[in-house]
Tab-separated table of C-alpha atoms in Angstrom:
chain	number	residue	atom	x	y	z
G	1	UNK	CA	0.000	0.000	0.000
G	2	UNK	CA	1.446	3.504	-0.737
G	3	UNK	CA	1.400	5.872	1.975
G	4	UNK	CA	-0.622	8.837	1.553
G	5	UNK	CA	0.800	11.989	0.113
G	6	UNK	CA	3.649	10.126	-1.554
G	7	UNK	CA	2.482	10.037	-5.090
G	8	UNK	CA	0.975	13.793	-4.828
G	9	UNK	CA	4.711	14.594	-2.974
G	10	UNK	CA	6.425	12.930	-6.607
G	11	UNK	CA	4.512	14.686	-8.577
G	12	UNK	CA	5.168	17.870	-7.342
G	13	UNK	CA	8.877	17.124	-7.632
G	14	UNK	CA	8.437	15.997	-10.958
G	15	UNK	CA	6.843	19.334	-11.709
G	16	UNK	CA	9.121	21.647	-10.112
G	17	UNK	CA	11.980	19.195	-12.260
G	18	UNK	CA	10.912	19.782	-15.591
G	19	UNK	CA	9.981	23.690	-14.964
G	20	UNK	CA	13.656	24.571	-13.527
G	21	UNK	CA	16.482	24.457	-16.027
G	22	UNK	CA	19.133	24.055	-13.254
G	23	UNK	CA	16.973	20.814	-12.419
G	24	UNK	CA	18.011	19.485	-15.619
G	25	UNK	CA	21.990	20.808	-15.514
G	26	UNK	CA	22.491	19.226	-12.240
G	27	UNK	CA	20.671	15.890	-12.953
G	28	UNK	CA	21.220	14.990	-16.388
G	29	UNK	CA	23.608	17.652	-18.404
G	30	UNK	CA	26.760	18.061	-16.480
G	31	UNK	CA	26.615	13.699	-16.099
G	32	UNK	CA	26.730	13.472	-19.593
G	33	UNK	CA	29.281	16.578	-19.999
G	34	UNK	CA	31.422	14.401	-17.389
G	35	UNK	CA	30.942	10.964	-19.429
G	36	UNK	CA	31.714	12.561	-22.344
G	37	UNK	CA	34.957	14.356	-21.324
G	38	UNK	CA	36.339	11.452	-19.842
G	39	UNK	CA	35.549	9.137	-22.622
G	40	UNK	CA	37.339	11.072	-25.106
G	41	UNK	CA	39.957	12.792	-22.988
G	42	UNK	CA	41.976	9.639	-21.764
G	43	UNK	CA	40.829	7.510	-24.795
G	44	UNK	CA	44.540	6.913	-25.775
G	45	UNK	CA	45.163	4.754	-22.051
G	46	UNK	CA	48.531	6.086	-21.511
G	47	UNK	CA	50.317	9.435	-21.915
G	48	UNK	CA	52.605	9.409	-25.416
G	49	UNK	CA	55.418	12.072	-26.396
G	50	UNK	CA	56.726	12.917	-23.597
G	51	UNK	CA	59.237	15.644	-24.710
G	52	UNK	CA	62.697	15.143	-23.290
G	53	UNK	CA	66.121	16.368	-24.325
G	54	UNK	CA	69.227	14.237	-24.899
G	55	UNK	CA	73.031	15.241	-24.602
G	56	UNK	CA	75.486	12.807	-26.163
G	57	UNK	CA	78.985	13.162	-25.307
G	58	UNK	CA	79.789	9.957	-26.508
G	59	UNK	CA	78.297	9.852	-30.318
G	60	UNK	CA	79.094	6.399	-30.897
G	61	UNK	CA	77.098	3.721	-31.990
G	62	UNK	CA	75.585	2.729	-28.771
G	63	UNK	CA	74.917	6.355	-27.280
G	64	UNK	CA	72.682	6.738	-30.966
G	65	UNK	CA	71.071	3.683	-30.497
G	66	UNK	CA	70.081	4.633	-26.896
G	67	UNK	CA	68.855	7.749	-28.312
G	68	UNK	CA	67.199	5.824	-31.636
G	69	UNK	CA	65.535	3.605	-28.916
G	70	UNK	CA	64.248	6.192	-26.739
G	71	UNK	CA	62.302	8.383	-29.745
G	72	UNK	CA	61.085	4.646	-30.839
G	73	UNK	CA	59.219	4.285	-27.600
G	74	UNK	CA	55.813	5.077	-26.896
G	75	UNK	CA	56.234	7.705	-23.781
G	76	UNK	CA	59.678	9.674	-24.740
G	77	UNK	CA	59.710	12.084	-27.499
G	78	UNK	CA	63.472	13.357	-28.309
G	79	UNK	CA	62.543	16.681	-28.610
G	80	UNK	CA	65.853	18.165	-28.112
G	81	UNK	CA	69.605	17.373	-29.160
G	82	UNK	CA	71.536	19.588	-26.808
G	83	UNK	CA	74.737	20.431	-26.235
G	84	UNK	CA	75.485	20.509	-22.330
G	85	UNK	CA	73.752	20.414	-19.187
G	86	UNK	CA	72.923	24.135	-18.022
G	87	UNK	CA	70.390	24.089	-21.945
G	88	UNK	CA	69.060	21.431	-20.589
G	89	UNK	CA	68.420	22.268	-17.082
G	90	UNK	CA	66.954	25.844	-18.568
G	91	UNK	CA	64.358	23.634	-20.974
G	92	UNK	CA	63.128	22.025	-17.640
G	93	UNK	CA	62.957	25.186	-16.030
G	94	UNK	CA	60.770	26.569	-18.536
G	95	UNK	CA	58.370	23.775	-19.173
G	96	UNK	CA	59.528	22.459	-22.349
G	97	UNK	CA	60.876	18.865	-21.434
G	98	UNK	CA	59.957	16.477	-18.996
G	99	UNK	CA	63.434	14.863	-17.972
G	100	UNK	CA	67.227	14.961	-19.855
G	101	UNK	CA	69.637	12.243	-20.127
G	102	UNK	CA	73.264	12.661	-20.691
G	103	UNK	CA	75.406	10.126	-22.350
G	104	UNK	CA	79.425	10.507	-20.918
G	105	UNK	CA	82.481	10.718	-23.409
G	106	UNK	CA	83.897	7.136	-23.871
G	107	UNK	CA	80.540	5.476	-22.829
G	108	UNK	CA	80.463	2.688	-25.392
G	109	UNK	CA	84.517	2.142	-24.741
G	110	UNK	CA	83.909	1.918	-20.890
G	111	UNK	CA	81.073	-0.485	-21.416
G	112	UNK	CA	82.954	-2.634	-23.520
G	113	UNK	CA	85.472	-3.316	-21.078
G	114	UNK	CA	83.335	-3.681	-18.323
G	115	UNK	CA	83.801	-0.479	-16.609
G	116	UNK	CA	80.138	-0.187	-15.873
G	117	UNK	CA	80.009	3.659	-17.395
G	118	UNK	CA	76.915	6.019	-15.642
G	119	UNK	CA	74.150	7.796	-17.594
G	120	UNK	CA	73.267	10.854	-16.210
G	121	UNK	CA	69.279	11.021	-15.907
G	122	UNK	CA	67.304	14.093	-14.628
G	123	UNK	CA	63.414	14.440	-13.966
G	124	UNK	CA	61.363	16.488	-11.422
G	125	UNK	CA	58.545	14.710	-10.312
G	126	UNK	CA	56.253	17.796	-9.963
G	127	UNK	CA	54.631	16.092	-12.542
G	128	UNK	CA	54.765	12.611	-10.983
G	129	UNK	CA	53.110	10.285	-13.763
G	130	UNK	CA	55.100	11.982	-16.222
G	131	UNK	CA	58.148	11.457	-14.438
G	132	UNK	CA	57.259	8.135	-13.329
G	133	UNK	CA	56.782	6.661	-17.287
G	134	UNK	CA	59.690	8.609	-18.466
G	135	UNK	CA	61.995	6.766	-15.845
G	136	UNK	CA	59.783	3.949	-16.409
G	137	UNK	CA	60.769	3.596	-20.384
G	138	UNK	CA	64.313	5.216	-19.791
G	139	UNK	CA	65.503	2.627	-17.684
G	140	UNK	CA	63.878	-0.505	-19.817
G	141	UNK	CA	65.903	0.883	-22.433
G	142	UNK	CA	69.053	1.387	-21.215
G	143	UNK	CA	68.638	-2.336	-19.244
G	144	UNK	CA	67.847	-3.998	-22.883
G	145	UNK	CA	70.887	-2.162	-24.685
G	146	UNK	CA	73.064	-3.212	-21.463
G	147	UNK	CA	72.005	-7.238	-21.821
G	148	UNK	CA	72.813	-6.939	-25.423
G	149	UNK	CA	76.208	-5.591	-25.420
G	150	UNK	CA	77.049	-8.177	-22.736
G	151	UNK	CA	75.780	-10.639	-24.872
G	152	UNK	CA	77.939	-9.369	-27.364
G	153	UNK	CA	80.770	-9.728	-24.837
G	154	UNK	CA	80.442	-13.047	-23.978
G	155	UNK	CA	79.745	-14.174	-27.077
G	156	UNK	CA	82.933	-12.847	-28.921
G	157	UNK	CA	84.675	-14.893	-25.734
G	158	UNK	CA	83.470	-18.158	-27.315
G	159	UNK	CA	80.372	-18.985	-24.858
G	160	UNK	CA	77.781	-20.666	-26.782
G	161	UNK	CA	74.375	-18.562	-26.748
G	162	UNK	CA	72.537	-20.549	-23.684
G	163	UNK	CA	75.518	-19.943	-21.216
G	164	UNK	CA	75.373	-16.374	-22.354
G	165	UNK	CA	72.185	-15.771	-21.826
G	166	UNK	CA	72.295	-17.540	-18.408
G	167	UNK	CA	74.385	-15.603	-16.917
G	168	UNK	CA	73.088	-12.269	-18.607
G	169	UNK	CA	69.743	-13.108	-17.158
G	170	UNK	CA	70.512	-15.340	-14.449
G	171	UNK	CA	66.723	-14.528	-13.393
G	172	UNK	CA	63.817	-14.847	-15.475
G	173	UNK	CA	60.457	-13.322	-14.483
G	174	UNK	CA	57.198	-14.543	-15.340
G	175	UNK	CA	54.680	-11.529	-14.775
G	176	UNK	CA	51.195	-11.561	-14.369
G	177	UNK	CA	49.389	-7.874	-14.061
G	178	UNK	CA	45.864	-8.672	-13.161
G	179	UNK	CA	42.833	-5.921	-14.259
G	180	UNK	CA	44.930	-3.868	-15.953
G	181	UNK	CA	47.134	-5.358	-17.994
G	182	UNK	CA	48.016	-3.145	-20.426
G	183	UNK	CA	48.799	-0.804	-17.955
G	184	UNK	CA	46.358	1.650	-19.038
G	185	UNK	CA	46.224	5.165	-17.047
G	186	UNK	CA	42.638	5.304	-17.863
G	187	UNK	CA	41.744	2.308	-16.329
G	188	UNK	CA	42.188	2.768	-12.960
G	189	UNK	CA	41.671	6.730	-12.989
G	190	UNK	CA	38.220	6.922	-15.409
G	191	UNK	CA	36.425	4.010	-13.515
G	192	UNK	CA	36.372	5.899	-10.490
G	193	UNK	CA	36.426	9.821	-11.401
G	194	UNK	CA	34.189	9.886	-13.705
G	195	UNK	CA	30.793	7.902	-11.038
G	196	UNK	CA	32.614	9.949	-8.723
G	197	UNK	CA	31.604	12.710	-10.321
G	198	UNK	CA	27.876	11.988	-10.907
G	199	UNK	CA	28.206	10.960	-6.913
G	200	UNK	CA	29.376	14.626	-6.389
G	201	UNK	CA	26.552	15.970	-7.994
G	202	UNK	CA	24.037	13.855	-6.185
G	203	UNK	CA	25.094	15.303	-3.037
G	204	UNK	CA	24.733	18.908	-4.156
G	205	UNK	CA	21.657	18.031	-5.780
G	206	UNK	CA	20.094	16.873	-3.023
G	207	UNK	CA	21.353	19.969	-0.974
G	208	UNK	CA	19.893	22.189	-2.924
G	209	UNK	CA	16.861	20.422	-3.877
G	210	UNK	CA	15.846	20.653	0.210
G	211	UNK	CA	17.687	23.935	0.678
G	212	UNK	CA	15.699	25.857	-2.040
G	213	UNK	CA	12.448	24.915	-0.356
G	214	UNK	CA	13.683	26.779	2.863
G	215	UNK	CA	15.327	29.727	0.977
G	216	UNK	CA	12.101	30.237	-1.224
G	217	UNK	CA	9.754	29.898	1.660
G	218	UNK	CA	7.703	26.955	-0.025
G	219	UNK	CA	8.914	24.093	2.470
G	220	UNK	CA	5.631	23.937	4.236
G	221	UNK	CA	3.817	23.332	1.614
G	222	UNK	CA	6.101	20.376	0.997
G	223	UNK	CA	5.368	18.940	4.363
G	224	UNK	CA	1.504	19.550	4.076
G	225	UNK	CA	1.728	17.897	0.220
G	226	UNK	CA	3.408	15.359	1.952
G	227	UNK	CA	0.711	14.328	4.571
G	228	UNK	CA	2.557	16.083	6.871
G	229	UNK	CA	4.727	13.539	7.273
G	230	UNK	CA	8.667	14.669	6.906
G	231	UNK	CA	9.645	11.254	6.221
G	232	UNK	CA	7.124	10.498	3.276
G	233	UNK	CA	7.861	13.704	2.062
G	234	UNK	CA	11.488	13.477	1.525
G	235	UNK	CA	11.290	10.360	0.087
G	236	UNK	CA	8.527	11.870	-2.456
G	237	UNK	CA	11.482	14.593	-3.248
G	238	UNK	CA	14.585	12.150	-3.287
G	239	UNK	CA	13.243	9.166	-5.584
G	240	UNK	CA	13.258	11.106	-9.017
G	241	UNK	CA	16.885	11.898	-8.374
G	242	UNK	CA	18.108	8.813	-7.106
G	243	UNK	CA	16.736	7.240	-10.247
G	244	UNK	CA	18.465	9.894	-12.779
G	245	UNK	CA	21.917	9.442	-11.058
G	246	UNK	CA	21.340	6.118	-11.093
G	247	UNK	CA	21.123	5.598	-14.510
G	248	UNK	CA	23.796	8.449	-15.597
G	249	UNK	CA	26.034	5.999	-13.357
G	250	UNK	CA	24.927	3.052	-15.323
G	251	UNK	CA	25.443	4.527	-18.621
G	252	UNK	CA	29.040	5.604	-17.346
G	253	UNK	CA	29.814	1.973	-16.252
G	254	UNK	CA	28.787	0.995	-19.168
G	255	UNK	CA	30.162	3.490	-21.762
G	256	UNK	CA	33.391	2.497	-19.670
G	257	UNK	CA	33.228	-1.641	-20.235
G	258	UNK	CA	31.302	-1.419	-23.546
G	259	UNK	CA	33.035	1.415	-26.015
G	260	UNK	CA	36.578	1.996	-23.809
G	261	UNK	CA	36.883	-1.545	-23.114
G	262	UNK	CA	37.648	-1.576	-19.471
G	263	UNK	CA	38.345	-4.641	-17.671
G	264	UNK	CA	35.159	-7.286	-16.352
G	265	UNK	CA	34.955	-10.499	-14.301
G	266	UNK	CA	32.703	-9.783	-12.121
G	267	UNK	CA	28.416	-9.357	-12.589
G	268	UNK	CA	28.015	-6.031	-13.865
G	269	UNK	CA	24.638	-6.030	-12.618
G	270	UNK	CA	26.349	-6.049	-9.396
G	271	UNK	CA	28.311	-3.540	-9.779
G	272	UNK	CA	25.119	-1.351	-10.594
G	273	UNK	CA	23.163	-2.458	-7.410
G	274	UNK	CA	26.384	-0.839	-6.060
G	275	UNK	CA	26.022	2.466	-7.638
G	276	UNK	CA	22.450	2.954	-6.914
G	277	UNK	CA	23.623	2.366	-3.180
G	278	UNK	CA	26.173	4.603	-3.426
G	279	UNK	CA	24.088	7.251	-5.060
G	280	UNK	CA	21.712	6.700	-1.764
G	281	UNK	CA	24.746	6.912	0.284
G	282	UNK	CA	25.184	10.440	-0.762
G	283	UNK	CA	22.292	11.347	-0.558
G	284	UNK	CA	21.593	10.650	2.558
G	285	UNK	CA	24.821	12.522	3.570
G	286	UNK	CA	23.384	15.316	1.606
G	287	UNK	CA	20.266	15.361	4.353
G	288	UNK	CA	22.220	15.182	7.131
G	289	UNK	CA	24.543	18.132	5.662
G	290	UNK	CA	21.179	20.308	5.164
G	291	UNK	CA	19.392	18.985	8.226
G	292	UNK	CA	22.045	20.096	10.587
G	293	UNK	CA	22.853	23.477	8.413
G	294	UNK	CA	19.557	24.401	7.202
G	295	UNK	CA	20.691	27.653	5.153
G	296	UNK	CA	21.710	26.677	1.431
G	297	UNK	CA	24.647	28.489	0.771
G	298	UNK	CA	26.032	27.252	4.112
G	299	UNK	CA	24.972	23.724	3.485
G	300	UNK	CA	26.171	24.081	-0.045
G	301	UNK	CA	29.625	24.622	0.888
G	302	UNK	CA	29.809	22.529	3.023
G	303	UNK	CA	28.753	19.400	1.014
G	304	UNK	CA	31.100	20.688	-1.456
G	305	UNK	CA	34.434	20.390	0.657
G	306	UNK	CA	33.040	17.158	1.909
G	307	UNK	CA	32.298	15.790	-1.470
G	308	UNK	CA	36.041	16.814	-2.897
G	309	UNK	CA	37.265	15.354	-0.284
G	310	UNK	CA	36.191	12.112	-0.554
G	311	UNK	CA	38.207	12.032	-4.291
G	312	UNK	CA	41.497	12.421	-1.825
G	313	UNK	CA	40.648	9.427	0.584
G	314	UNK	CA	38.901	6.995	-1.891
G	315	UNK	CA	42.112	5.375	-1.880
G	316	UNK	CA	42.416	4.693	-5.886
G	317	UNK	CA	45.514	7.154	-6.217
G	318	UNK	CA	46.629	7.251	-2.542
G	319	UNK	CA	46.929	3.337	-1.159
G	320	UNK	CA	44.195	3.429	1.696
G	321	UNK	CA	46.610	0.896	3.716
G	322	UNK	CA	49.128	3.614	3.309
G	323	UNK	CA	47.839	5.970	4.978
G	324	UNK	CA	47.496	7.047	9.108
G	325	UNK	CA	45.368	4.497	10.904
G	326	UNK	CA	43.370	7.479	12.246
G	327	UNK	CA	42.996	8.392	8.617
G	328	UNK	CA	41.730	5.190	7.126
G	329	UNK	CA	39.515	5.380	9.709
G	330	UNK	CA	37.888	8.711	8.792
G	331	UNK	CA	37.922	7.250	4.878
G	332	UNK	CA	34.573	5.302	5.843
G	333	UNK	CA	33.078	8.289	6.042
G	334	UNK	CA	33.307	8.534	2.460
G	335	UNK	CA	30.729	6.646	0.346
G	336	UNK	CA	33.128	7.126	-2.368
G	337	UNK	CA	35.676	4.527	-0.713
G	338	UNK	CA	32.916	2.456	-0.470
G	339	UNK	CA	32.162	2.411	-4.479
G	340	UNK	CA	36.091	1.708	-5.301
G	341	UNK	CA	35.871	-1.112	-3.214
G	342	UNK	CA	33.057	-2.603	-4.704
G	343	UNK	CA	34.696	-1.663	-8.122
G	344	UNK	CA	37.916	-3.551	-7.485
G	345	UNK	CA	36.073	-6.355	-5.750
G	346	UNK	CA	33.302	-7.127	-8.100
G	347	UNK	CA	34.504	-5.624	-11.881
G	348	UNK	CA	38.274	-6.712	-11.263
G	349	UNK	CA	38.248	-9.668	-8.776
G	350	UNK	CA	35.224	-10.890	-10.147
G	351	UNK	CA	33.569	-11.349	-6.610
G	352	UNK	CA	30.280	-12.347	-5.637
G	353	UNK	CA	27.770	-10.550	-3.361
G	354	UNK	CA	28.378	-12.637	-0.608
G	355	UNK	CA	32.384	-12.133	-1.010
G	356	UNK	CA	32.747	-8.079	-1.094
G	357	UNK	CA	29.366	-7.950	1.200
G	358	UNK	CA	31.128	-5.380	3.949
G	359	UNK	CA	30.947	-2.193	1.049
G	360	UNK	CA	27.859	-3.271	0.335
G	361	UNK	CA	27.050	-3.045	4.413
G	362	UNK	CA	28.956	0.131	4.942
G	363	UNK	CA	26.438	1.658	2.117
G	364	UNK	CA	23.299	0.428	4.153
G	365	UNK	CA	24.320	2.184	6.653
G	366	UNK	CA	24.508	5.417	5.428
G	367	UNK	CA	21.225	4.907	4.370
G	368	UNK	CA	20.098	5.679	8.359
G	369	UNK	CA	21.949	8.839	8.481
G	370	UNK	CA	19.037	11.247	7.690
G	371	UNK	CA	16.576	9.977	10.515
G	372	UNK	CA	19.201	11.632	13.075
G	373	UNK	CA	18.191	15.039	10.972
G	374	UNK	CA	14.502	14.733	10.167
G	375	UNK	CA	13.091	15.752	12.709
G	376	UNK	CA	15.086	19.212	12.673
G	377	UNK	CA	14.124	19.517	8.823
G	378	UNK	CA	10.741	19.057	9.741
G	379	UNK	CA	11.227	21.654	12.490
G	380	UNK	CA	12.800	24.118	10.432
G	381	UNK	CA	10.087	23.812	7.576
G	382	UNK	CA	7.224	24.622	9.724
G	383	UNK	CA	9.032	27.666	11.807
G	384	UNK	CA	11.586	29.151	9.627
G	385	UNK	CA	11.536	31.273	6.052
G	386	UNK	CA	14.501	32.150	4.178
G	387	UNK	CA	12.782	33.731	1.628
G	388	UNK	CA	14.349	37.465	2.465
G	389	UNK	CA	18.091	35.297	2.761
């Protein structure tokens, strides 16, 4: 049986939806904005072309085939031949290169006889994934060219091509790189920014939607609408916006596994029961942000720094095992953490329901937040008026 003054509550909603342009913005416009961007702006995976700047000393063979390999790579772009290291210092100083390397005088010489010679590298890690990848490739190639002329070595001593190779590569690695195994930067970032967004917006959404009926004076005919019952009547006003996040969370996860090809093992039906619970999650932190602050802009800032925050301790960039206990702590506050969980568990790990069950729980209880509030947004929609705020 539906309760009384629910379906006239939705309606009212519904109206005061499709009559408001910001309505529309916040619910179903900036989403798509946000799917958009991020489907296009990372489509390539990983960053390409890094521009760095090369001085060779040496000019022999080797320090040109260091240099061929490096502008044959998919993250460094040779940009720059230089001449010593104070033009190449000034080209990182101003922003044109990434990182330098600098090949010594009688580098192929000294490696041929063993002498172990040193290439100078130099990156600042201001930009840390750009750093990281450049040191990333640099290294790979100078490990490969080092093997080979060893090789070379030990061959030209007489030792057949197995005993070379066994003790150039005593060692051999077998490596497995689960979810993301083409190491793609999109992967891990887009999967979680871009819901994250949409998550974002639910919050504010649902700030405002509750604030506005204070500010404009019109909250108590909400409540009477509503049977005069504050719980029927905010979950008249929530519903039609838990439903439109919803989906623009769905079509995200699925614009993400469908058309970018991101990685899944797990039920992807799943993994939307997990959005729609995160989506409620924020909500319901969005009550408890107006129901304790019940002025707007107040409320609206306030949601805001909480919201942005929960980008920095969602623990997909920042290991949440790495940080203070007190801090990891505080990151369940965040139904944002929550979500990434449930991501990694269920789309990477390919877990079931009963196996990542303690995000799922977390979620839930959000979900009680807003009864420690309702009774002071009922309070404040009978008694006060912000319409002269």
């Amino acid at each position: 049986m539906i309760p009384k003054g629910f379906i006239p509550t939705l309606k009212r909603e519904w109206k005061r939806m499709t009559s408001r342009p910001i309505y529309m913005v916040m619910t179903i416009i900036i989403p798509m904005i946000v799917i958009l961007f991020f489907a296009t702006f990372l489509n390539k995976g990983v960053p390409s072309s890094l521009p760095i700047a090369v001085v060779d000393f040496d000019n022999s063979s080797t320090s040109r085939l260091i240099v061929r390999s490096l502008s044959a790579g998919q993250i460094c772009n040779v940009k720059y031949k230089l001449t010593s290291y104070e033009s190449c210092k000034s080209k990182m100083q101003q922003g044109e290169i990434y990182a330098f390397v600098i090949i010594p005088r009688d580098f192929e010489k000294d490696m041929y006889n063993g002498l172990s010679p040193k290439v100078n590298f130099h990156t600042e890690y201001a930009h840390y994934l750009a750093g990281s990848l450049i040191m990333r490739e640099i290294n790979t190639t100078l490990s490969t060219i080092a093997a080979g002329a060893d090789l070379k070595v030990r061959l030209a001593k007489g030792q057949n091509y197995d005993q070379a190779m066994a003790q150039v590569q005593p060692i051999k690695t077998d490596v497995h790189i689960i979810g993301n195994a083409e190491l793609n930067y999109s992967f891990y970032l887009t999967s979680i920014i871009m819901p994250g967004i949409i998550f974002l917006m639910s919050l504010l959404c649902t700030v405002y939607v509750i604030g506005i009926e204070f500010k404009e004076g019109s909250s108590r005919r909400w409540l009477v609408v509503g049977n005069r019952n504050i719980l029927i009547s905010m979950i008249g006003k929530i519903i039609p916006y838990t439903v439109l996040f919803s989906l623009m969370v769905i079509v995200s996860e699925m614009v993400m596994r469908k058309f970018m090809g991101f990685p899944q093992n797990g039920s992807p039906l799943l993994l939307y029961f997990g959005a729609l619970m995160t989506v409620l999650a924020y909500q319901a932190m969005g009550i408890l942000i107006i129901g304790i602050l019940p002025s707007m802009r107040t409320a609206l800032s306030i949601a805001t720094f909480y919201g942005v925050i929960g980008f920095t301790l969602g623990g997909f960039t920042y290991p949440q095992f790495a940080m203070l206990p007190a801090v990891q702590w505080y990151s369940y506050l965040y139904p944002l953490t929550q979500y990434y969980r449930i991501y990694s568990l269920v789309q990477i790990n390919g877990l079931s329901l009963f196996e990542a069950f303690t995000p799922f729980f977390v979620l839930l209880c959000f979900m009680l937040v807003p009864f420690l509030v309702l009774w002071n947004i009922k309070r404040t929609a009978i008694k006060l008026d912000y319409e002269r705020d």
